[in-house]
Short mmCIF file of C-alpha atoms and ligand atoms in Angstrom, two decimals:
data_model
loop_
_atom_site.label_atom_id
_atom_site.label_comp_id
_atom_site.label_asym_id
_atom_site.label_seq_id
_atom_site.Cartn_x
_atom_site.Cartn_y
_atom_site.Cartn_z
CA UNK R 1 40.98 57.96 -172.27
CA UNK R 2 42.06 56.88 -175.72
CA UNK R 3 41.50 58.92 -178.51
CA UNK R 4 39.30 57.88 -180.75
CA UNK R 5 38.49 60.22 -183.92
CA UNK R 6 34.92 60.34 -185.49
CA UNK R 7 35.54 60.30 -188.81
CA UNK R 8 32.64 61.42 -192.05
CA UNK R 9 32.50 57.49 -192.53
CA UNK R 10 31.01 57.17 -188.55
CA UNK R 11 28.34 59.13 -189.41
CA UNK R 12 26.67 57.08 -192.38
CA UNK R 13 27.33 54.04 -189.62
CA UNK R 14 25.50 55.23 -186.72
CA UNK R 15 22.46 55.94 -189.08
CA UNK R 16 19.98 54.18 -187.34
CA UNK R 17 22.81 52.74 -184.51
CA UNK R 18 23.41 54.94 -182.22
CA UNK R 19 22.19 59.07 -182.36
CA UNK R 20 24.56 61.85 -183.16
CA UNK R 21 24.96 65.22 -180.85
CA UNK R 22 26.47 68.11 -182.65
CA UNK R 23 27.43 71.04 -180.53
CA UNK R 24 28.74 74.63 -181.85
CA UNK R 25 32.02 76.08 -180.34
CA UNK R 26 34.06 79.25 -181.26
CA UNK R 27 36.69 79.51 -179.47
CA UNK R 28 39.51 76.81 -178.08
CA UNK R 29 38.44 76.54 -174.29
CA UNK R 30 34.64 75.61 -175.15
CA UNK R 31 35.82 73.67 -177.94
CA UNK R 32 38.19 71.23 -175.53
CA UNK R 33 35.17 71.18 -172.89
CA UNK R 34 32.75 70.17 -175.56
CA UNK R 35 35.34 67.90 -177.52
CA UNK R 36 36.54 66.08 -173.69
CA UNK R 37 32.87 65.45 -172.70
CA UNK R 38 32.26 62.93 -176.03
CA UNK R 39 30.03 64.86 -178.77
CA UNK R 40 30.53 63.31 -182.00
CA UNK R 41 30.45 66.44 -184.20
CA UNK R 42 31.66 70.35 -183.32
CA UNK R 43 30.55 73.17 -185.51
CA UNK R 44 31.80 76.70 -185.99
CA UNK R 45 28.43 78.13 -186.80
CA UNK R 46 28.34 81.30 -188.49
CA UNK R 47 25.92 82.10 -185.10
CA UNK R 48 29.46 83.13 -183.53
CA UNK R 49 28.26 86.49 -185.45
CA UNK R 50 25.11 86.41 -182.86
CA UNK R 51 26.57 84.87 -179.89
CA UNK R 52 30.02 86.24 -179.87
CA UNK R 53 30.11 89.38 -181.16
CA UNK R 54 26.51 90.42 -180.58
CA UNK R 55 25.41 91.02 -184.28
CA UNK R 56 21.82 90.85 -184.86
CA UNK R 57 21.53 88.18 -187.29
CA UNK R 58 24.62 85.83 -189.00
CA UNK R 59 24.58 87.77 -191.95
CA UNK R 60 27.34 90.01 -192.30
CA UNK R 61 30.38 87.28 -190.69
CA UNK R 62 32.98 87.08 -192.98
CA UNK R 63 35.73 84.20 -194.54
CA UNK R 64 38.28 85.68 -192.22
CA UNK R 65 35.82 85.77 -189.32
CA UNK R 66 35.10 82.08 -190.04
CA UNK R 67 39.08 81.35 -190.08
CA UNK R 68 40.14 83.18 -186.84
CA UNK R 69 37.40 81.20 -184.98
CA UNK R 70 37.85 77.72 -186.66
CA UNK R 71 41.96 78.00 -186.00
CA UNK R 72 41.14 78.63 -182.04
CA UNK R 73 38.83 75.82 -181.96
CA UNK R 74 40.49 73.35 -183.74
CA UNK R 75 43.02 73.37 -181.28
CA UNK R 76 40.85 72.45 -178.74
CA UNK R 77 39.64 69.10 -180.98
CA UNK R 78 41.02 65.99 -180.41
CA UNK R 79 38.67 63.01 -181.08
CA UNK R 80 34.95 65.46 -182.48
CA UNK R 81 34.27 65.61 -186.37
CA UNK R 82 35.23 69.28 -187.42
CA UNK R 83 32.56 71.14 -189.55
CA UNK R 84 32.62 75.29 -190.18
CA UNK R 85 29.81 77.00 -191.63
CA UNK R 86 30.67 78.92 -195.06
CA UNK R 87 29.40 82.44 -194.69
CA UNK R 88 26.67 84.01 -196.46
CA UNK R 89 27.81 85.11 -200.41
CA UNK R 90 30.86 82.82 -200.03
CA UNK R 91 29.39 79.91 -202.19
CA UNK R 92 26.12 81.21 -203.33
CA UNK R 93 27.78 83.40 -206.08
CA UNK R 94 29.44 80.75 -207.87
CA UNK R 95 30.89 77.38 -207.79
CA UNK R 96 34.98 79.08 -208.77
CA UNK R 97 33.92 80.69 -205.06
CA UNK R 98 32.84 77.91 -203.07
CA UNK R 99 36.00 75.66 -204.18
CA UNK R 100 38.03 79.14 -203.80
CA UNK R 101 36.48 79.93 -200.43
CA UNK R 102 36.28 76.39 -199.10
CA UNK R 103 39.87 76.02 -199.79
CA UNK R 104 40.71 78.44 -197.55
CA UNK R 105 38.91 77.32 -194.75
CA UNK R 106 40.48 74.32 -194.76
CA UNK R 107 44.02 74.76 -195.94
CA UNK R 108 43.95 77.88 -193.49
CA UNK R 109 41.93 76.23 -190.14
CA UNK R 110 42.39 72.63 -190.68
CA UNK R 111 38.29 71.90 -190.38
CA UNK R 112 37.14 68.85 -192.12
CA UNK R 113 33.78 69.76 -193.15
CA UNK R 114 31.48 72.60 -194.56
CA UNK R 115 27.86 73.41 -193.81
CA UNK R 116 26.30 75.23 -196.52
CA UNK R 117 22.76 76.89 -196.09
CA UNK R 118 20.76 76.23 -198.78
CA UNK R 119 18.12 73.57 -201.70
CA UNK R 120 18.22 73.48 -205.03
CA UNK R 121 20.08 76.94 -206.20
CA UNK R 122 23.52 75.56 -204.41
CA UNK R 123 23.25 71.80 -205.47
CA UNK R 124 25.89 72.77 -208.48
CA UNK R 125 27.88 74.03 -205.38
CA UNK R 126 27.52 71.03 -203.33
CA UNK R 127 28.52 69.05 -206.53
CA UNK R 128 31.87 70.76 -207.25
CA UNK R 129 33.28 70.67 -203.41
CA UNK R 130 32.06 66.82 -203.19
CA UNK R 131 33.98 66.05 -206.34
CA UNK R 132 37.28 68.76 -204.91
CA UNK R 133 36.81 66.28 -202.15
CA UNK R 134 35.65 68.38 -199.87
CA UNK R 135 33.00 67.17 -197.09
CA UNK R 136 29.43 69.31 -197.32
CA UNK R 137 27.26 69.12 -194.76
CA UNK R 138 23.45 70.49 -195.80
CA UNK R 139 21.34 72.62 -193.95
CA UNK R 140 17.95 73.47 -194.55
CA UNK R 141 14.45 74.64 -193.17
CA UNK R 142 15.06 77.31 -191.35
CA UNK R 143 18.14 78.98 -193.13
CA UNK R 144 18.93 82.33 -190.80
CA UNK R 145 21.59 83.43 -193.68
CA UNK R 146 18.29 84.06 -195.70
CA UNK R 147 16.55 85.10 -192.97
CA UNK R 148 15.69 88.56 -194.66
CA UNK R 149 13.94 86.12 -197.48
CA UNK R 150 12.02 84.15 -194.99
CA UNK R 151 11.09 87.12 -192.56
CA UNK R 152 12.47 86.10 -189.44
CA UNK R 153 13.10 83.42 -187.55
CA UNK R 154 10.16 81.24 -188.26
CA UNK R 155 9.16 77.21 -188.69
CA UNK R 156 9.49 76.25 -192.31
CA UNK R 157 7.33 73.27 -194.08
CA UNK R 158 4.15 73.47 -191.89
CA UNK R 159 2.33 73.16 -195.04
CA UNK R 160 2.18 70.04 -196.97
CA UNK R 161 3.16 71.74 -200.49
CA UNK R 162 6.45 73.77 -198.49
CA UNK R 163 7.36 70.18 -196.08
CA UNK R 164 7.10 68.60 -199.58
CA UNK R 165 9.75 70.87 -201.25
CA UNK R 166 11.98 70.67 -198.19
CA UNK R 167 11.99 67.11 -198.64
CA UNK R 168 13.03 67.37 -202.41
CA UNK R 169 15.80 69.33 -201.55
CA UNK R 170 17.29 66.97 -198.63
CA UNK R 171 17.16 64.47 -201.65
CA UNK R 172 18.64 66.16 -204.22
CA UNK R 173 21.42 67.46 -201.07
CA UNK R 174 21.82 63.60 -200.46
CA UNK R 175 22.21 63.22 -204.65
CA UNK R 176 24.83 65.49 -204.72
CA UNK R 177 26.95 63.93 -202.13
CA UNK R 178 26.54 65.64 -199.07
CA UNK R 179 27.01 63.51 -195.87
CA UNK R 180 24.56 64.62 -193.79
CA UNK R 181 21.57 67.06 -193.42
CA UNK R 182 20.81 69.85 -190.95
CA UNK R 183 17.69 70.18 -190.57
CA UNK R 184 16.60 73.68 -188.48
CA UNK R 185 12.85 75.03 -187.01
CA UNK R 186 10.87 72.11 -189.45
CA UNK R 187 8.22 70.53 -187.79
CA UNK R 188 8.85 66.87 -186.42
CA UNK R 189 6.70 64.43 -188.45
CA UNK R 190 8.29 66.56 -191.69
CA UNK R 191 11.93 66.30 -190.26
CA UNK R 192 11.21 62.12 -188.96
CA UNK R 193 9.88 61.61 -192.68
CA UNK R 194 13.04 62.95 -194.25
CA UNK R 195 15.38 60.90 -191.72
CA UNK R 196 13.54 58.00 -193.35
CA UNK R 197 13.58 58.76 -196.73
CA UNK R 198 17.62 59.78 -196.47
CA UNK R 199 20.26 57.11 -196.31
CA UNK R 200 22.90 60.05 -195.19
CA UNK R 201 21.86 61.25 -191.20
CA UNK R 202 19.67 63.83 -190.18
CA UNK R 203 21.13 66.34 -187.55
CA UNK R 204 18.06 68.35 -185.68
CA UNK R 205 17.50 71.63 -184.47
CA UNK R 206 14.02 72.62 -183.49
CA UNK R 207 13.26 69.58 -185.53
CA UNK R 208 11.50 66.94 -182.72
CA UNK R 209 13.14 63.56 -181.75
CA UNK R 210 13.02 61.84 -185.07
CA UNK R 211 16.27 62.83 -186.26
CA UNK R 212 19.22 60.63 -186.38
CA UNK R 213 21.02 63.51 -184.32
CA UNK R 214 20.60 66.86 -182.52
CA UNK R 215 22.90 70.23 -182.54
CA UNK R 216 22.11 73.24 -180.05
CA UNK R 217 24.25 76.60 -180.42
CA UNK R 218 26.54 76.24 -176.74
CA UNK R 219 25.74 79.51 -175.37
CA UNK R 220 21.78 78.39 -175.50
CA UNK R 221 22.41 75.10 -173.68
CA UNK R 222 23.96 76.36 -171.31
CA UNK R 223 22.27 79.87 -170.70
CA UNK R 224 24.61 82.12 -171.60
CA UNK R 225 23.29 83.86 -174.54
CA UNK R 226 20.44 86.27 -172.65
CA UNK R 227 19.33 88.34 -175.93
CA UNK R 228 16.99 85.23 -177.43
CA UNK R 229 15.99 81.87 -176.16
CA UNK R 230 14.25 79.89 -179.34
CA UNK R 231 11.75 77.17 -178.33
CA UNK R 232 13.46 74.18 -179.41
CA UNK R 233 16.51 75.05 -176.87
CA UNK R 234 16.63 73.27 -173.58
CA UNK R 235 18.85 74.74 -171.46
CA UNK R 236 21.23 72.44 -169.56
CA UNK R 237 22.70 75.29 -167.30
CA UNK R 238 22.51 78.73 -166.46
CA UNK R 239 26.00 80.04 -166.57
CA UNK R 240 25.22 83.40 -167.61
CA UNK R 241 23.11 83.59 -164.30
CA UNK R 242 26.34 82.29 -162.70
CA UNK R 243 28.86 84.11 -164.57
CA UNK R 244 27.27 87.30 -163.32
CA UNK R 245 27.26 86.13 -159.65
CA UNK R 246 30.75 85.53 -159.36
CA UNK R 247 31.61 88.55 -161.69
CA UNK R 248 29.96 90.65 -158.83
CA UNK R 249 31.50 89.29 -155.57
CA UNK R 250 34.42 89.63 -157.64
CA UNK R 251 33.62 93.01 -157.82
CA UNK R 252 32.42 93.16 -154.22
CA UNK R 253 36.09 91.68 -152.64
CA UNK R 254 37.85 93.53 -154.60
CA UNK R 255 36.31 96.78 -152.91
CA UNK R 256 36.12 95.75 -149.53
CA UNK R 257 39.60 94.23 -149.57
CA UNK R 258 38.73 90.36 -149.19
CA UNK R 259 40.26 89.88 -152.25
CA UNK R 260 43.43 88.89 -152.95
CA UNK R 261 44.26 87.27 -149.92
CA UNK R 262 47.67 85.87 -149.09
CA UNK R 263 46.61 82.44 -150.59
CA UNK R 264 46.51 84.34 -154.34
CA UNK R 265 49.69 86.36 -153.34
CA UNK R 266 53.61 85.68 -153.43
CA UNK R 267 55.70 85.99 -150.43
CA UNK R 268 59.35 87.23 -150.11
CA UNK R 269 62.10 86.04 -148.21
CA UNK R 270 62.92 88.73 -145.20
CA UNK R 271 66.27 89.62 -146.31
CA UNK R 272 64.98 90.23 -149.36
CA UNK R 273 62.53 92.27 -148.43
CA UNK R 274 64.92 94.12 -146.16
CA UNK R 275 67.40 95.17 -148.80
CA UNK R 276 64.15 96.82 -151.08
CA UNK R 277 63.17 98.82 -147.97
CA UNK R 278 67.43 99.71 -147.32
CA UNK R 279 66.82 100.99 -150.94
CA UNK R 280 63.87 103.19 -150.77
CA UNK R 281 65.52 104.21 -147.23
CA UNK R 282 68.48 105.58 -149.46
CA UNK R 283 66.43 107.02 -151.98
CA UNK R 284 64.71 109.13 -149.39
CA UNK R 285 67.83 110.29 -147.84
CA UNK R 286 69.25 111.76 -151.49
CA UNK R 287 66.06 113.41 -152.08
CA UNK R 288 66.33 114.94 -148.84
CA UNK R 289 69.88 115.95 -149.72
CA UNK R 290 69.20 117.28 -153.25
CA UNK R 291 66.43 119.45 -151.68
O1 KIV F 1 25.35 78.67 -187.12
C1 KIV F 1 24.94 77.73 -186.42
O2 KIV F 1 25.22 77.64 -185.22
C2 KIV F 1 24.10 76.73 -187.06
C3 KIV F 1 23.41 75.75 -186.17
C4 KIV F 1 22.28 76.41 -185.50
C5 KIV F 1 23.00 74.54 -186.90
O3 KIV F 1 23.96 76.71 -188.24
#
């Protein structure tokens, strides 16, 4: 198929067209997989501190973390819109860090977008990478970088006065130029009323059908993270369930001998194999003689 790259203008044009699905990857196999089956948008999410490298929480991922991932997956991208999460106290500090920070994640990964975690107390932030001319994607709700803040992973805006202050701040995000909003763990008629209050598109997670799109961490869809399941996840497969089968027959042949067999093996011509065994005869014969 031809390529066809998504670019940050597509996603102010399908507002309303056509919905958006987001997907995480973290690595360049999933990413190719993901990228080759048509979403629209990849992320490096700063969950790769959860799902691959079994941290508790996203907290405590790093710039460099962030890097080594996006590189791997970017070479898996051909035609997907390529967002990386900024990890926690890279652009909260100040906005000399976010622009520093940013930088580096995309002079060193090649991703074309941030997502930043975060309302009003980062919308100087959001300002200075817009006008560096760097993409920022939103994300707020349920933000798990300030998850010790919220205590735990828990819906946001059920009540009018907090839905009412979530939808201030996915304003004042879409004032200060970011191109679309994530919006995580918010009830649906909050998160449908901000999708039609926002020119910029909504992206969805644990946010009901009302968005303008939808992003799910990979290893939730399809079953391979076992630790957590959240609510909102559907999952489309159980690979862990099927990693582990084949992982133990694995196991299982390789015991009882079933495994390799001479369709997984090379074969050797007979001469060939003849002169190794007129070696090892030789061999034998001078250690006989030495002894
Ligand atoms: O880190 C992540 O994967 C995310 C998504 C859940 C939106 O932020």
């Amino acid at each position: 198929m031809k390529d066809k790259p998504i670019t940050m203008a597509d996603f102010r044009a399908f507002k309303g067209q056509r919905k958006l699905a987001m997907i995480t990857a973290y690595d360049y196999t999933s990413a190719r997989i993901a990228d080759e089956a048509g979403v629209d948008c990849i992320l490096v999410g700063d969950s790769l501190g959860m799902v691959m490298l079994g941290r508790e929480d996203t907290v405590s991922v790093t710039l460099d973390e962030m890097i080594h991932h996006c590189k791997a997956v970017k070479r898996g991208v051909r035609n997907a819109f390529l967002v990386a999460d900024m990890p926690f106290m890279t652009y909260e500090t100040t906005c000399r860090d976010a622009l520093e920070n940013a930088a580096r994640l995309f002079r060193e990964s090649g991703v074309r977008a941030v997502k930043l975690e975060g309302g009003m107390a980062i919308l100087p932030q959001v300002r200075a990478l817009v006008d560096a001319g760097i993409p920022v994607m939103g994300h707020i709700g349920l933000t798990p970088q300030r998850i010790a803040q919220l205590g735990g992973f828990k819906v946001q805006g059920k009540l009018a006065e907090a839905a009412i202050h979530i939808l201030e701040e996915a304003m004042q995000l879409e004032k200060a130029g970011c191109f679309a909003i994530v919006l995580e763990a918010v009830p649906a008629p909050l998160a449908e009323a901000a999708t039609k209050a926002l020119r910029i598109p909504t992206i969805g997670i644990g946010a009901g059908s009302g968005c303008d799109g939808q992003v799910l961490v990979l290893h939730d869809m399809l079953g391979l993270y076992q630790d957590f399941t959240p609510r909102f996840v559907k999952q489309y497969a159980q690979l862990g369930a099927a990693m582990k089968q084949a992982v133990r027959e694995y196991v299982s042949e390789v015991r009882d001998g079933s495994f390799p067999t001479d369709a997984h093996s090379f074969a050797m011509a007979p001469q060939e194999i003849e002169k190794v065994h007129a070696f090892l005869a030789e061999q034998n014969v001078r250690e006989n003689e030495q002894e």
